[in-house]
Coordinates of C-alpha atoms and ligand atoms in Angstrom, one line a residue:
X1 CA 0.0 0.0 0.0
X2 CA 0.9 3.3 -0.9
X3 CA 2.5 6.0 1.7
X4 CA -0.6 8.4 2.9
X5 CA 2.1 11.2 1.5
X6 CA 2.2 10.0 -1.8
X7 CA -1.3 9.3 -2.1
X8 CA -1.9 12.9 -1.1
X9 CA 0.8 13.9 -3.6
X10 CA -1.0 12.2 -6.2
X11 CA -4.7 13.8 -5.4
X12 CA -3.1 17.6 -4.8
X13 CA -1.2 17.4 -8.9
X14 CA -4.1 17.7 -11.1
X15 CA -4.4 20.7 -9.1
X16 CA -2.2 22.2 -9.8
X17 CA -1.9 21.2 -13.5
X18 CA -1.2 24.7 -15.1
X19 CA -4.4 25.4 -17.3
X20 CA -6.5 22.2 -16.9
X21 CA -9.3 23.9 -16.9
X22 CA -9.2 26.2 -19.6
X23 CA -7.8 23.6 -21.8
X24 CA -11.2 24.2 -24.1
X25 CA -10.1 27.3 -25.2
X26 CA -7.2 25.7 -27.2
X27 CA -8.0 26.2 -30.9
X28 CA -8.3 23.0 -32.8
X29 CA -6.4 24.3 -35.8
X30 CA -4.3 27.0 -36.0
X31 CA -4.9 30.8 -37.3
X32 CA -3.2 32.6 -40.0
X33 CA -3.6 36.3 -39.8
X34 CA -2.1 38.2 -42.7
X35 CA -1.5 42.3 -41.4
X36 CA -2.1 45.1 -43.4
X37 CA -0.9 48.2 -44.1
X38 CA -3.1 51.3 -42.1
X39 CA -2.9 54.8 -43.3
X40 CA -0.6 55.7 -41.0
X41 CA 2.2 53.0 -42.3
X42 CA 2.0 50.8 -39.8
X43 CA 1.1 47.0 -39.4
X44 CA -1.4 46.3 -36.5
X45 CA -1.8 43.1 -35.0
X46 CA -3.6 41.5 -32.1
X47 CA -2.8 38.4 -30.5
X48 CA -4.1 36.8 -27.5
X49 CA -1.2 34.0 -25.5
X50 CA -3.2 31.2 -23.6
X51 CA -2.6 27.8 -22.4
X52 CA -1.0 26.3 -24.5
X53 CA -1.9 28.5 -27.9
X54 CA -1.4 31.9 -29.5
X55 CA -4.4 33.1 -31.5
X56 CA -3.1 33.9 -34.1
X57 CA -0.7 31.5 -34.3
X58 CA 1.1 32.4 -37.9
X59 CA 1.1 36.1 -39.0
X60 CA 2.2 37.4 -42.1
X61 CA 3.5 40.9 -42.5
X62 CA 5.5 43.0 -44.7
X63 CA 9.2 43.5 -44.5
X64 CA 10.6 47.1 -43.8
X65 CA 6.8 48.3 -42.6
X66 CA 6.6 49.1 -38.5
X67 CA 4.7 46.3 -36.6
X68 CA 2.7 47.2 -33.2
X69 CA 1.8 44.2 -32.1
X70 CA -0.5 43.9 -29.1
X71 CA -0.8 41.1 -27.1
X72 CA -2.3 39.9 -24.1
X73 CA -2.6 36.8 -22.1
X74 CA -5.7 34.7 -21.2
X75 CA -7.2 35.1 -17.6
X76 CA -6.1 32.8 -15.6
X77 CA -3.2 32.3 -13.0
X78 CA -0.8 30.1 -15.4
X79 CA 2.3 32.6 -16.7
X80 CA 2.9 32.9 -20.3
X81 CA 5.6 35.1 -22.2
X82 CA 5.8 35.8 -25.8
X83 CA 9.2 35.3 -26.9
X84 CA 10.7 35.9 -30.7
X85 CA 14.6 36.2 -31.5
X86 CA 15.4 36.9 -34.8
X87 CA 18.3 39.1 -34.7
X88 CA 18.9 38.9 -38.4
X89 CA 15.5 40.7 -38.9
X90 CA 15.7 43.1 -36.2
X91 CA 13.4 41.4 -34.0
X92 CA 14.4 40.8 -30.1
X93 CA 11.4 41.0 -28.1
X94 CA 10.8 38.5 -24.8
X95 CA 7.7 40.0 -22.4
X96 CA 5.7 38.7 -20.1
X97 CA 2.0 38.3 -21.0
X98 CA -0.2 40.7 -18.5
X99 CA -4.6 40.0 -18.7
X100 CA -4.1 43.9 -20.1
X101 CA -3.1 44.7 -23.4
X102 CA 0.1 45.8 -24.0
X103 CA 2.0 46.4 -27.4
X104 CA 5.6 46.2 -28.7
X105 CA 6.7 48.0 -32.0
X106 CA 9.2 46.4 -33.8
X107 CA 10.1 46.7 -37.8
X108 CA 11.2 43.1 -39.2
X109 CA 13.9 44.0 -41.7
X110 CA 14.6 40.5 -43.4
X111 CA 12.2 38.5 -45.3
X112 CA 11.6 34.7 -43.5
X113 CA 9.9 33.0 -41.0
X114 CA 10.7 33.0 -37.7
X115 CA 9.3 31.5 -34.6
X116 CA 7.9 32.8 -31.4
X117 CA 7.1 30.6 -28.3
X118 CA 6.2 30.3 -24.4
X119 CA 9.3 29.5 -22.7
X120 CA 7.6 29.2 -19.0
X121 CA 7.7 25.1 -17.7
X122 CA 6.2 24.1 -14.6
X123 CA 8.5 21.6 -12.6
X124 CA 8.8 18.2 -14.2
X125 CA 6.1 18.7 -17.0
X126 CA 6.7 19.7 -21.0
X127 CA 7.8 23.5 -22.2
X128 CA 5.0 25.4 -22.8
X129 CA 6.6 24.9 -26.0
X130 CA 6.3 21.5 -26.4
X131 CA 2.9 21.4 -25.4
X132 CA 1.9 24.0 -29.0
X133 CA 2.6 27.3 -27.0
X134 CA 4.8 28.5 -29.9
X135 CA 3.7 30.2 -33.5
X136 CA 5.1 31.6 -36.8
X137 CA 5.7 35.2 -37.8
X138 CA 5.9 35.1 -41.8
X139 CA 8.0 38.4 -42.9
X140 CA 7.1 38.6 -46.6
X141 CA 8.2 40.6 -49.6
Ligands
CU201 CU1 3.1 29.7 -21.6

């Protein structure tokens, strides 16, 4: 028979599972969102960082054209971050995701396609990477 510590172990983890309730509001498929270009030259786009998604998850914009993109994170108590490294484009942005909007400017400079991604992990259990907490910016001609 099993220690009583263990077995309370065992009943207190789904607990504390990060997101296992909201696990519904996953999209089944991903999103492409393809910006374009407002009057005022720049590139809006809105994105919303749950567990374990970003909606959109591939957006396509236009190299050389300002980006604001505005983000925020699901309710909930689980962290998420929205990071994306692309030095070669002039991209280098890593924030935390707050239930309030906030937006980052950034102007990709080289055409590709370049990843962004949750890097948060909860102990013992998968990236929020590895669970499909990651997405594509497209940077097109
Ligand atoms: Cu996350």
């Amino acid at each position: 028979m099993k220690h009583p510590l263990i077995a309370a172990f065992l009943l207190i983890v789904p607990l504390l599972l990060p997101g296992g309730a909201r696990c519904d509001e996953k999209p089944k498929e991903g999103t492409v969102y393809r910006a374009t270009i407002d009057t005022d030259e720049v590139q809006r786009v809105e994105m919303v960082g749950g567990s374990y998604f970003y909606k959109p998850d591939h957006v396509i914009v236009k190299v050389n054209v300002p980006v604001a993109l505005t983000i925020r994170k699901e309710s909930g108590i689980v962290p998420h971050n929205f990071v994306l490294k692309a030095p070669e484009a002039g991209i280098n942005l890593d924030l935390s995701l707050e239930d309030d909007p906030q937006t980052v400017r950034f102007t990709p400079t080289k055409t590709g396609s370049y990843p962004f991604y949750c890097d948060k992990k909860f102990l013992f259990f998968p990236s929020h990477r590895k669970e499909g907490m990651e997405g594509t910016l497209e940077v097109i001609p």
